[in-house]
Short mmCIF file of C-alpha atoms and ligand atoms in Angstrom, two decimals:
data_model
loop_
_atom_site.label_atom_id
_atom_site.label_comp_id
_atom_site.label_asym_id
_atom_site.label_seq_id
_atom_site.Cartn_x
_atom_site.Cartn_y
_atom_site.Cartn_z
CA UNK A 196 24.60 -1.31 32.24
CA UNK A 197 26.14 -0.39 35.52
CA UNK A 198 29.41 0.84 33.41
CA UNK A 199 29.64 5.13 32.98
CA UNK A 200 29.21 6.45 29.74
CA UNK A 201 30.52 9.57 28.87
CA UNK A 202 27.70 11.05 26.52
CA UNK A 203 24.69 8.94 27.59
CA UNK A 204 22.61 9.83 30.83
CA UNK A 205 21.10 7.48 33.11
CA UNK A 206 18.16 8.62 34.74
CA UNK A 207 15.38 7.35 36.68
CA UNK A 208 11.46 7.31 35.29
CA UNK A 209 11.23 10.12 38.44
CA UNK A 210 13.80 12.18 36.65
CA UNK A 211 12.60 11.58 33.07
CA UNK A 212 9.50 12.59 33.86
CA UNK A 213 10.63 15.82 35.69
CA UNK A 214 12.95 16.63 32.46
CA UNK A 215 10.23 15.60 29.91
CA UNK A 216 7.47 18.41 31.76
CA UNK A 217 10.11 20.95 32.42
CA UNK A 218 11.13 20.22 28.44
CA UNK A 219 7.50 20.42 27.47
CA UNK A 220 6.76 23.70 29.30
CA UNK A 221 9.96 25.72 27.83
CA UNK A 222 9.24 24.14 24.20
CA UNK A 223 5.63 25.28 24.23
CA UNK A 224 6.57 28.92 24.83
CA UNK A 225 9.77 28.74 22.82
CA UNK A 226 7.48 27.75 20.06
CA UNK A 227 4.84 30.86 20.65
CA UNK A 228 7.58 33.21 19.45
CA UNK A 229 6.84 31.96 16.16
CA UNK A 230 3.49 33.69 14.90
CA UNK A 231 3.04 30.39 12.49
CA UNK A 232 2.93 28.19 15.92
CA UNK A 233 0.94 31.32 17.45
CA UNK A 234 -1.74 30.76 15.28
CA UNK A 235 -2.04 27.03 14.94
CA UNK A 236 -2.49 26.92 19.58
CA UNK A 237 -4.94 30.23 18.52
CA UNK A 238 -6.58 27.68 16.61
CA UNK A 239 -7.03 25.03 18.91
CA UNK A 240 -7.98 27.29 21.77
CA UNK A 241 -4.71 26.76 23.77
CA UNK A 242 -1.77 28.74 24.80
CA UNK A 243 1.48 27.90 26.06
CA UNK A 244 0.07 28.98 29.81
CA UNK A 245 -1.86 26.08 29.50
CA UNK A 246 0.53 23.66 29.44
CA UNK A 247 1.51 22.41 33.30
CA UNK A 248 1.84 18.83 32.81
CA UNK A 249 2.68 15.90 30.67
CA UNK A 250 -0.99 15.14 30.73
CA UNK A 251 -1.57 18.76 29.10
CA UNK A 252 0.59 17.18 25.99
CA UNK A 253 -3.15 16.24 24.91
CA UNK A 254 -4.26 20.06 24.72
CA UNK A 255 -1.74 20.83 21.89
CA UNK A 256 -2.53 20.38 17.94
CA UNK A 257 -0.69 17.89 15.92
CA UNK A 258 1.84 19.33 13.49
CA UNK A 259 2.27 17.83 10.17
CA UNK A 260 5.00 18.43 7.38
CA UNK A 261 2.83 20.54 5.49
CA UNK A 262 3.35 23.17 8.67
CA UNK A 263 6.91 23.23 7.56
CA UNK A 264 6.36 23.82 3.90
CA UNK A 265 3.68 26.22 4.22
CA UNK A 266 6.12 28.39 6.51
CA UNK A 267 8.98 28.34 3.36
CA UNK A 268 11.59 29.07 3.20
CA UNK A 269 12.12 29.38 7.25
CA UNK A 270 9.26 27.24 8.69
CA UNK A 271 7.98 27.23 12.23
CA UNK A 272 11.12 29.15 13.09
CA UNK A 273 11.19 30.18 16.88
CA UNK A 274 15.24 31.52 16.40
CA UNK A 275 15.97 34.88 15.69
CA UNK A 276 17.76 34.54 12.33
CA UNK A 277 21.07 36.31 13.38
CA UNK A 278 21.24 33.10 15.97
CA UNK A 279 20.90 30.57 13.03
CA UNK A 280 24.17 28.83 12.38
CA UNK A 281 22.94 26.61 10.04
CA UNK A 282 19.88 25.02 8.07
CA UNK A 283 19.31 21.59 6.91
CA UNK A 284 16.57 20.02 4.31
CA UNK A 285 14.88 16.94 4.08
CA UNK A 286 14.44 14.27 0.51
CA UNK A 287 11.62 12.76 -0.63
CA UNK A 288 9.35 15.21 -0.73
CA UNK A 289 7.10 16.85 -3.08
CA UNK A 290 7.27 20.39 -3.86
CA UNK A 291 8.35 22.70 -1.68
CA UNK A 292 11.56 21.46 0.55
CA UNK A 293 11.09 21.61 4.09
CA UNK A 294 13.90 23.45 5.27
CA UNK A 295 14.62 22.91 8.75
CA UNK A 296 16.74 25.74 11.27
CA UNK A 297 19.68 25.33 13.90
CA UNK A 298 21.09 27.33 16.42
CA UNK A 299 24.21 26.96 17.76
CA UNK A 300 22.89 24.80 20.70
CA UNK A 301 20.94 22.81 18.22
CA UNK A 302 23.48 21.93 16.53
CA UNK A 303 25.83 20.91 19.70
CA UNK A 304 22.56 18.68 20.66
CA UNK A 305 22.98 17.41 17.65
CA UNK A 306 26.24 16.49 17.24
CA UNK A 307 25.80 14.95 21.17
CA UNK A 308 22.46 12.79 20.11
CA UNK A 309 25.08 11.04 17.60
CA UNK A 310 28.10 10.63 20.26
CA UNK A 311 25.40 8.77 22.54
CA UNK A 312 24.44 6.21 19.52
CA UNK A 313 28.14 5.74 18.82
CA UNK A 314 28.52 4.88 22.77
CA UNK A 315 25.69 2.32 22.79
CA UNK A 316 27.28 0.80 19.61
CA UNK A 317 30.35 -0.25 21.60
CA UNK A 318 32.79 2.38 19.96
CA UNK A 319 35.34 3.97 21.68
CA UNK A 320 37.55 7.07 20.91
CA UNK A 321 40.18 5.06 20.05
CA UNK A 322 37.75 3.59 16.80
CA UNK A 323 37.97 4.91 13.30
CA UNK A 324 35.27 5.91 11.83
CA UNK A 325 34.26 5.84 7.74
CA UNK A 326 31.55 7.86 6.77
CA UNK A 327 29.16 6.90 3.60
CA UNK A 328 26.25 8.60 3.92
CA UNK A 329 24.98 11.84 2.23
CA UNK A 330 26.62 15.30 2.40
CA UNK A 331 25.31 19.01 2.27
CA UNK A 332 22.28 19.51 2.83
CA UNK A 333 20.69 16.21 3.82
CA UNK A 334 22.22 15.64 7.64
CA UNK A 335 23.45 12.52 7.62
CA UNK A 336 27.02 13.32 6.58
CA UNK A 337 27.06 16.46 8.92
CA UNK A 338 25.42 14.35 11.60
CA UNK A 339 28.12 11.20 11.00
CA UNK A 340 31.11 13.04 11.17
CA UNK A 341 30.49 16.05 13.26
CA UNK A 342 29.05 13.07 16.35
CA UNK A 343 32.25 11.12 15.30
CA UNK A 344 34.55 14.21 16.00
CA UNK A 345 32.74 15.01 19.54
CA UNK A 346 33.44 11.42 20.15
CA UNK A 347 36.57 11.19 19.66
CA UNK A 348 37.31 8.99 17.09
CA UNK A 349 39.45 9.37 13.64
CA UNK A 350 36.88 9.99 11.13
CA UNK A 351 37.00 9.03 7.75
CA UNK A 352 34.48 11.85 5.70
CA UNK A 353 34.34 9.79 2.52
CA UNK A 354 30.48 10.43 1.48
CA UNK A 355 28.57 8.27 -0.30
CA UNK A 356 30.88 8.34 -3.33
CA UNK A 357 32.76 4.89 -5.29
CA UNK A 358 33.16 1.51 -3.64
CA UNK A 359 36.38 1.68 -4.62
CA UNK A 360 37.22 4.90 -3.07
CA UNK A 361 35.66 3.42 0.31
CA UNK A 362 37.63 -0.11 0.42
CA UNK A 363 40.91 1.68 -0.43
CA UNK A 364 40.63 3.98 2.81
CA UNK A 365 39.17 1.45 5.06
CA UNK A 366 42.36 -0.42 3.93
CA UNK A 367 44.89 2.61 4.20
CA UNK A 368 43.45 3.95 7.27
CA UNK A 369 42.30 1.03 9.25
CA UNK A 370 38.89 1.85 9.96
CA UNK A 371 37.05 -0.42 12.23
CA UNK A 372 33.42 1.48 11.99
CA UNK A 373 31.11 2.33 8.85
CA UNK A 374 28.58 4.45 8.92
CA UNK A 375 25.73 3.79 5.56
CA UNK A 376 22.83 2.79 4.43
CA UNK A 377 21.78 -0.78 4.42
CA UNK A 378 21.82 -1.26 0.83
CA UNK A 379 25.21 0.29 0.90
CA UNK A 380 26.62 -1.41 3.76
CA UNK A 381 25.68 -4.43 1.45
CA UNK A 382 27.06 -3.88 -1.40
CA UNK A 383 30.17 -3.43 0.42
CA UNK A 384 30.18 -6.61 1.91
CA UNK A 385 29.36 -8.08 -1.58
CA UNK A 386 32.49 -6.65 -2.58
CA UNK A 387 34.63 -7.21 0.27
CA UNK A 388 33.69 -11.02 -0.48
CA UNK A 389 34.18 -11.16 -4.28
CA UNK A 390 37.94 -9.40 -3.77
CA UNK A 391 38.74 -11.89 -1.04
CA UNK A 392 40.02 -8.64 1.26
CA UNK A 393 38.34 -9.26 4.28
CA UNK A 394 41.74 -10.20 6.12
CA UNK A 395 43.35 -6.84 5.19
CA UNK A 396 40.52 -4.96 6.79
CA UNK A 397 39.54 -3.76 10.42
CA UNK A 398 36.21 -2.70 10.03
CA UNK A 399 34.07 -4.68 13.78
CA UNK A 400 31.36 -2.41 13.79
CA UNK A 401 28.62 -1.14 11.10
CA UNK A 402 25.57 1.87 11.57
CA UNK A 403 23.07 1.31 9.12
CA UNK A 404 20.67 4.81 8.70
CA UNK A 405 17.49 5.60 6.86
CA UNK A 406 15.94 1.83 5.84
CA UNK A 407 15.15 -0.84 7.85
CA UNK A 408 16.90 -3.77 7.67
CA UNK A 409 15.30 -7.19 7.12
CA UNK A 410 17.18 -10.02 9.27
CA UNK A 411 18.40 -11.79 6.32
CA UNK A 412 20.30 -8.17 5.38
CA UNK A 413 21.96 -8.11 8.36
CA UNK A 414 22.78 -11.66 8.59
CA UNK A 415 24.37 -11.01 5.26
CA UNK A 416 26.17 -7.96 5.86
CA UNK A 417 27.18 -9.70 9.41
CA UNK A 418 29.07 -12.79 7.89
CA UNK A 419 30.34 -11.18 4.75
CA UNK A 420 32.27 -8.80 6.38
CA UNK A 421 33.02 -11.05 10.06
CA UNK A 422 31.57 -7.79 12.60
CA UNK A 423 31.85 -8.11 16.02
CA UNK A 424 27.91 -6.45 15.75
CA UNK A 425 25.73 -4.12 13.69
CA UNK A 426 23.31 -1.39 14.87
CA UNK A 427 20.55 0.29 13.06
CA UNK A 428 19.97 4.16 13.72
CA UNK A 429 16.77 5.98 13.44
CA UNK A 430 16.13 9.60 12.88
CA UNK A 431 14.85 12.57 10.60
CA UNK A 432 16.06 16.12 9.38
CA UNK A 433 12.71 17.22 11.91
CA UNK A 434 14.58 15.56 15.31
CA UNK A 435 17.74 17.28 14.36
CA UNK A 436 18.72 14.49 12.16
CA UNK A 437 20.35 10.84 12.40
CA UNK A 438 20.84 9.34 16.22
CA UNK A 439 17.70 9.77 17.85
CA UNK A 440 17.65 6.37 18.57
CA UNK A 441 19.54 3.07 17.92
CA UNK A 442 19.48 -0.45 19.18
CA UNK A 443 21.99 -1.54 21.84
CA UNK A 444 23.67 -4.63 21.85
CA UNK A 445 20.62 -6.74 22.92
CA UNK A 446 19.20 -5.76 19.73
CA UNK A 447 15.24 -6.11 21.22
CA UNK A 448 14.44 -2.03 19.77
CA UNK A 449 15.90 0.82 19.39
CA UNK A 450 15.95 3.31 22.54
CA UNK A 451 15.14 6.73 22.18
CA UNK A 452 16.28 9.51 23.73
CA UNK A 453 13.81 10.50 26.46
CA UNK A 454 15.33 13.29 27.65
CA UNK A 455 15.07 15.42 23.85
CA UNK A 456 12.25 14.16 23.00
CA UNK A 457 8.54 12.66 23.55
CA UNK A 458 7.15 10.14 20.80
CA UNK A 459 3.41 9.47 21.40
CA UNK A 460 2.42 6.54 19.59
CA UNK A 461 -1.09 7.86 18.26
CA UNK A 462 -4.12 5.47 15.77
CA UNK A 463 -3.11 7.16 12.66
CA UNK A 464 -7.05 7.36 12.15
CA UNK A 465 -8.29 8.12 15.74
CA UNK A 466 -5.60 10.29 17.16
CA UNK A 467 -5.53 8.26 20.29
CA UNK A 468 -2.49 6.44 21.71
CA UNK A 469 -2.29 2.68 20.86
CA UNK A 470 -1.62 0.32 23.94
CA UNK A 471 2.80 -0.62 24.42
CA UNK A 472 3.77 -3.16 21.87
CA UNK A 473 1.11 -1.97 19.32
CA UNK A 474 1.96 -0.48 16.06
CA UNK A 475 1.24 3.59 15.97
CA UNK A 476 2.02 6.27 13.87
CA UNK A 477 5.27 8.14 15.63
CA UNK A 478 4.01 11.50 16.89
CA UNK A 479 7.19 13.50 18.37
CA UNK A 480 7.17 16.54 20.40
CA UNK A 481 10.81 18.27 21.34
CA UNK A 482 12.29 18.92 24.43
CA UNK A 483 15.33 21.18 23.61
CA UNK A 484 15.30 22.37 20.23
CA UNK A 485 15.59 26.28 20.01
CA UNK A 486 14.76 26.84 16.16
CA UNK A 487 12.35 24.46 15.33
CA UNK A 488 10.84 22.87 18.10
CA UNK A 489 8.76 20.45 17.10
CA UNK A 490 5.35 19.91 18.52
CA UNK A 491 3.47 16.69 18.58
CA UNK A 492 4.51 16.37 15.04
CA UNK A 493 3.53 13.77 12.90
CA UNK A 494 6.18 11.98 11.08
CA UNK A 495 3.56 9.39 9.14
CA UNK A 496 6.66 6.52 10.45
CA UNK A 497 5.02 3.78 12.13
CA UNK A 498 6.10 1.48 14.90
CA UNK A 499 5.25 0.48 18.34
CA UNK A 500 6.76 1.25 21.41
CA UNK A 501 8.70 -2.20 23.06
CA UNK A 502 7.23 -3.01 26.15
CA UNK A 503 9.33 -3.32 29.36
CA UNK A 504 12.93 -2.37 30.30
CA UNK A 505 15.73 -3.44 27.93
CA UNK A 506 18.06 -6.31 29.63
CA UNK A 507 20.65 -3.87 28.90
CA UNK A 508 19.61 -1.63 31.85
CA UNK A 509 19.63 1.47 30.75
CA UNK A 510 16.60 3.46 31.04
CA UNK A 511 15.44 4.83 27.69
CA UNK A 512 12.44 3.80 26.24
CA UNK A 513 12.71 1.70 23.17
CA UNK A 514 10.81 1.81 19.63
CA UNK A 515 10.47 -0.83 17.08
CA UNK A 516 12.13 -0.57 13.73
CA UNK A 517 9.43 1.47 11.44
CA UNK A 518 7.20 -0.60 10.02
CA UNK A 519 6.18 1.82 7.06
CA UNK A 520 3.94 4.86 6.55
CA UNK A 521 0.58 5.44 7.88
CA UNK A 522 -0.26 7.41 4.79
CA UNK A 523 0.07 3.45 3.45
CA UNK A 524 -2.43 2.16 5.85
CA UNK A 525 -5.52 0.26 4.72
CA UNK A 526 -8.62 -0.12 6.70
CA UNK A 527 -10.18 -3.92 6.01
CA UNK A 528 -13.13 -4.70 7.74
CA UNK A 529 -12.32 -2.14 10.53
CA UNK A 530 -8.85 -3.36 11.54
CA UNK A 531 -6.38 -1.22 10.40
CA UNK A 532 -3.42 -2.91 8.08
CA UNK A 533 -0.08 -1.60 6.89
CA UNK A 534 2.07 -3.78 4.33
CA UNK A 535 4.98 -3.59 6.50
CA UNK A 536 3.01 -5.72 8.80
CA UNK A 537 2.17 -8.21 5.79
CA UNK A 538 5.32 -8.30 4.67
CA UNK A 539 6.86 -9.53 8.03
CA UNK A 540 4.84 -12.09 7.77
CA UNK A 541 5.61 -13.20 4.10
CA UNK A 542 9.12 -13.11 5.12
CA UNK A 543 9.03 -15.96 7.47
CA UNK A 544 8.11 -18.22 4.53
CA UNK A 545 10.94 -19.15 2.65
CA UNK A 546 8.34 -20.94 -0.82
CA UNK A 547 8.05 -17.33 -1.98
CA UNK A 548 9.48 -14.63 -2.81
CA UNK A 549 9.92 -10.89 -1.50
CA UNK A 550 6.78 -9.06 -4.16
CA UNK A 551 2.72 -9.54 -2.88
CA UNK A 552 -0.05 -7.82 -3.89
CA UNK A 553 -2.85 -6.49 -1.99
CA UNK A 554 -6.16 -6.57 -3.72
CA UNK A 555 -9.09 -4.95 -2.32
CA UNK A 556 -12.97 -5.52 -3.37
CA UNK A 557 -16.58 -5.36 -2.18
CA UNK A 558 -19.61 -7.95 -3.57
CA UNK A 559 -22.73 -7.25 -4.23
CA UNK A 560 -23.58 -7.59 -0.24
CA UNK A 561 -21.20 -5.01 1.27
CA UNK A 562 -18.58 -7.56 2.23
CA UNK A 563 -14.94 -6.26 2.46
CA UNK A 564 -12.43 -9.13 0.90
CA UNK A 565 -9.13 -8.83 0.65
CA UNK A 566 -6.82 -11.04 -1.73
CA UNK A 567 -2.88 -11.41 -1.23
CA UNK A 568 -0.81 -12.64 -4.20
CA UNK A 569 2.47 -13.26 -3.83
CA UNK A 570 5.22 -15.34 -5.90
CA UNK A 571 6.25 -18.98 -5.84
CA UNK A 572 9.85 -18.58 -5.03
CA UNK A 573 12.34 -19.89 -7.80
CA UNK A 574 12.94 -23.21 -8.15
CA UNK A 575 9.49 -24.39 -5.76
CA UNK A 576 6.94 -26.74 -7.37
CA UNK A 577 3.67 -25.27 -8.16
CA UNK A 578 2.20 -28.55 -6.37
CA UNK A 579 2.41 -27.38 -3.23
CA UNK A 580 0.74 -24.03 -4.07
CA UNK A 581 -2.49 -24.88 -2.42
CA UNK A 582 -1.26 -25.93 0.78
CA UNK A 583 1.19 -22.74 0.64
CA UNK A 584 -1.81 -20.80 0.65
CA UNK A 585 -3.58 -21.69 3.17
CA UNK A 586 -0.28 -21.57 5.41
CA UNK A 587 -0.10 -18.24 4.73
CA UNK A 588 -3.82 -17.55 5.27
CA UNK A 589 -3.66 -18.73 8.71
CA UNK A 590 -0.33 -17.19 9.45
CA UNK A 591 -2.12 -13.51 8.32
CA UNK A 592 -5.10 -15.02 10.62
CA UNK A 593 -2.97 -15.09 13.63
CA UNK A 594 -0.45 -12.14 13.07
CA UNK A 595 -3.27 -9.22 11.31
CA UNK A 596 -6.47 -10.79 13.23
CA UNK A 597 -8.01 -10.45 9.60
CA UNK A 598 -9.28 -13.42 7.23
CA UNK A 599 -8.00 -12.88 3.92
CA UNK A 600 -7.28 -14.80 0.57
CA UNK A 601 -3.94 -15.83 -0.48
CA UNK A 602 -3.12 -16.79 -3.81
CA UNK A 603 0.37 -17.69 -5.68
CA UNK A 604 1.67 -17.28 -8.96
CA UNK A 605 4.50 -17.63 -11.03
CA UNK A 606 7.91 -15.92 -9.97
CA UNK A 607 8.49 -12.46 -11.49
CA UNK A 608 4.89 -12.04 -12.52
CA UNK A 609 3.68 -9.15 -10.51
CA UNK A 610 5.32 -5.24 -11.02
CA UNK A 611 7.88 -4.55 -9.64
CA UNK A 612 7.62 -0.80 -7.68
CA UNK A 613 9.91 1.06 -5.30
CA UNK A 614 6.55 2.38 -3.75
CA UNK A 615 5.17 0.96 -0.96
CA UNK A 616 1.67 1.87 -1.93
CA UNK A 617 1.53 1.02 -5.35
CA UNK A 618 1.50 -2.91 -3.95
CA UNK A 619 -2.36 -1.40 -2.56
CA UNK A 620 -4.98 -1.77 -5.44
CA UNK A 621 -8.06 -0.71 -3.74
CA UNK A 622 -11.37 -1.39 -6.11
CA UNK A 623 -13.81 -0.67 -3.43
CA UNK A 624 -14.62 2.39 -4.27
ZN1 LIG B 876 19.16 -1.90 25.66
#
C-alpha cells in the first residue's frame, strides 16, 4: 500500500507505540476529571500518575457498560458540559440507556474514523454515497453521512426507510456506494434481482454495519447486485460509533485503528490476554476521546486478533469479525465455548441447516457431556444421518478441542429464537 491516502496514517510499530503511550497517559488523566472514573482508579489503588507505560495498561480497572448506566444521564463524562456538542445512545439494552458525550473534537474524530474506512473501501470523492442505516440518536446515520461529507463524496441521507424509496434514488442519483446493514443490503439485492434493474444502476461498492456477515450473505449480496467488492465495518456508540475498523480489500480482518484506540483481547473468565489468533473478549481503552474516554472497557464482543501484517501493507492491526458475546460463553469440561464458534463450524456442512442446539448435562459421576442437535437440511435423506453425525463430531473435535455428541433431526423441529443464548440449555445445575 505504497499509494498516499488522504485520511489514513501510515505509521511504523515505533510510532504506534509512541502514540498509543502518549494516548494512554493523556486519557488516564483526562478521565480523572470525572469523579465517577476518580473513584473506580480510588478503588483499584491506582492513579493516573501511575500510568508511564503501555505495560502500566495492566494497573487500570476494567470498565463495563453498567459504568455508563450507573453515571445516567451523563456517564463517565470527563467534558465540561458547555463543551458538549452533542450526545449519542446506544440499542439493545436493558433499562437505563447509556448515553454517550461528544465534544467538538470528538465528533471531528469521528466523522475522520469514517473517512479512513471509506478510503480503505476503494471510494473516492468523486463516489456517491446512499445512506440506509439508522438516524437520531443511534450513530450510524450521523456517522454515514457526516464521514461521507468529510470525504468528499455526494451523499445520499435516505435512512433506513422503504426499498422503494432507496432503488428510486440510487436510480435518479447514480449512486455507486451503500451504506446498511447486512440483512438490508440483502434484501436490496433480492429486489434489485426480482425487478430486473440491475443495468440501470451504479451502485460498485457496499458497507455492511452492525452484524456479521456469513460468506454465503455476501456471496449473495456480491452477485445479485454485480459489486466490484463489499466491506464489513465494525464499531459501537462507546468508540465514537461506526468505522473503527473495516476490512481492506484483501478481506483477511478488519484493521483497527491503532492510533485511537487499544483493544486488549482479554479470557472473558480470567482477565488475561489470549495468545494472537485466539478468540477474546474485545477490551478497548481510548486514545483521544475528550468526553468519554473509555478505559479498558469491556464491550462483551468477541474475536481474536489476526496474526501477522495484512498483504495490503498498511500497518494497522487487524481483528476478526465478532464471533458473539462472551456473556454467551459456556465452559465444558474447562475449555471455554461460544456458539459463534459452533456455528462456523455447522456452516461448512451443507446436509443441515442454519438452527443447533446446545444441550448441557452431568451423570451420576460428575462427567460434563455436551449434546449438539441440529437439522437435516431440506430435501437430505435421513439415511445418512448417522454418518452426518459423526462428521460433525470430529469436525467440533478438531475446530473446539472438545468431544461432544451430535445428533440430527427433522428440519424445522427445534425453536426458532433471535437470541443467541436461548440455543444454550444448561441442565447441570
Ligand atoms: Zn489490509
Amino acid at each position: 500500500m505504497s499509494k498516499s491516502f488522504r485520511f489514513i496514517p501510515q505509521y511504523t510499530d515505533e510510532e504506534l507505540h509512541d502514540i498509543q503511550t502518549k494516548g494512554l497517559i493523556w486519557t488516564v488523566h483526562q478521565a480523572e476529571k470525572s469523579p465517577q472514573y476518580k473513584e473506580l482508579f480510588k478503588k483499584a489503588g491506582v492513579t493516573a500518575d501511575d500510568i508511564r507505560s503501555l505495560d502500566d495498561l495492566q494497573l487500570l480497572p476494567t470498565t463495563d457498560a453498567d459504568d455508563l448506566r450507573a453515571g445516567y444521564p451523563l456517564p463517565l463524562c470527563c467534558a465540561n458540559p458547555k463543551d458538549i456538542v452533542r450526545i449519542h445512545s446506544s440499542s439493545g439494552t436493558t433499562g437505563k440507556r447509556k448515553i454517550l458525550s461528544y465534544t467538538e473534537k470528538d465528533v471531528q474524530m469521528f466523522n475522520t474514523q469514517m473517512a479512513r474506512c471509506y478510503e480503505m473501501a476503494g471510494l473516492t470523492p468523486e463516489d456517491r454515497m446512499q445512506i440506509a442505516v439508522g438516524y437520531g440518536l443511534w450513530t450510524a446515520g450521523a456517522g454515514f453521512q457526516q464521514g461521507s461529507e468529510l470525504f468528499g463524496m455526494f451523499t445520499i441521507p435516505v435512512g433506513p426507510g422503504n426499498l422503494q424509496i432507496h432503488l428510486q434514488m440510487m436510480e435518479d442519483m447514480g449512486s455507486t456506494c451503500f451504506g446498511a446493514t447486512a440483512s438490508m443490503a440483502l434484501l436490496l439485492a433480492e429486489e434489485v434481482e426480482r425487478a430486473g434493474i440491475r443495468d440501470k444502476l451504479k451502485l460498485r461498492t457496499i458497507i455492511c454495519g452492525s452484524e456479521t456477515r456469513s460468506e454465503k450473505m455476501r456471496l449473495a449480496i456480491e452477485s445479485k447486485l454485480g459489486l466490484k467488492d463489499s466491506f464489513d465495518i465494525g464499531g459501537m456508540t462507546e468508540m465514537y460509533g461506526p468505522g473503527t475498523a473495516i476490512d481492506c480489500h484483501c478481506h483477511t480482518g478488519l484493521h483497527y485503528w491503532a492510533d485511537l484506540f487499544i483493544i486488549e483481547f482479554l479470557d472473558p473468565v480470567t482477565h488475561k490476554p489470549v495468545p494472537d489468533g485466539e478468540l477474546g473478549e474485545m477490551v478497548v481503552t481510548s486514545l483521544r476521546k475528550e468526553a468519554v474516554p473509555l478505559i479498558r472497557y469491556r464491550t462483551h464482543d468477541l474475536a481474536c486478533r489476526v496474526p501477522g501484517k495484512c498483504e495490503c501493507g498498511l500497518n494497522m492491526p487487524r481483528h476478526s469479525a465478532i464471533m458473539g458475546r462472551s456473556d454467551d460463553m459456556v465452559i465444558f469440561r474447562g475449555v471455554n465455548i461460544y456458539p459463534g464458534q459452533i456455528a462456523e463450524v455447522l456452516s461448512k456442512h451443507h446436509e443441515i441447516g442454519s438452527e443447533y442446539q446446545i444441550m448441557l448435562s452431568r451423570d451420576e459421576k460428575a462427567i460434563d457431556h455436551l449434546l449438539l442437535t441440529v437439522e437435516r437440511a431440506a430435501g437430505q435423506s435421513s439415511d445418512n444421518d448417522e454418518n452426518l453425525a459423526r462428521a460433525i463430531e470430529k469436525d467440533m473435535r478438531l475446530q473446539l478441542m472438545v468431544r461432544l455428541e451430535v445428533a440430527i433431526t427433522d428440519p424445522s423441529t427445534l425453536p426458532r429464537t433471535f437470541s443467541k443464548s436461548k440455543r444454550v440449555v444448561d441442565n447441570r445445575h
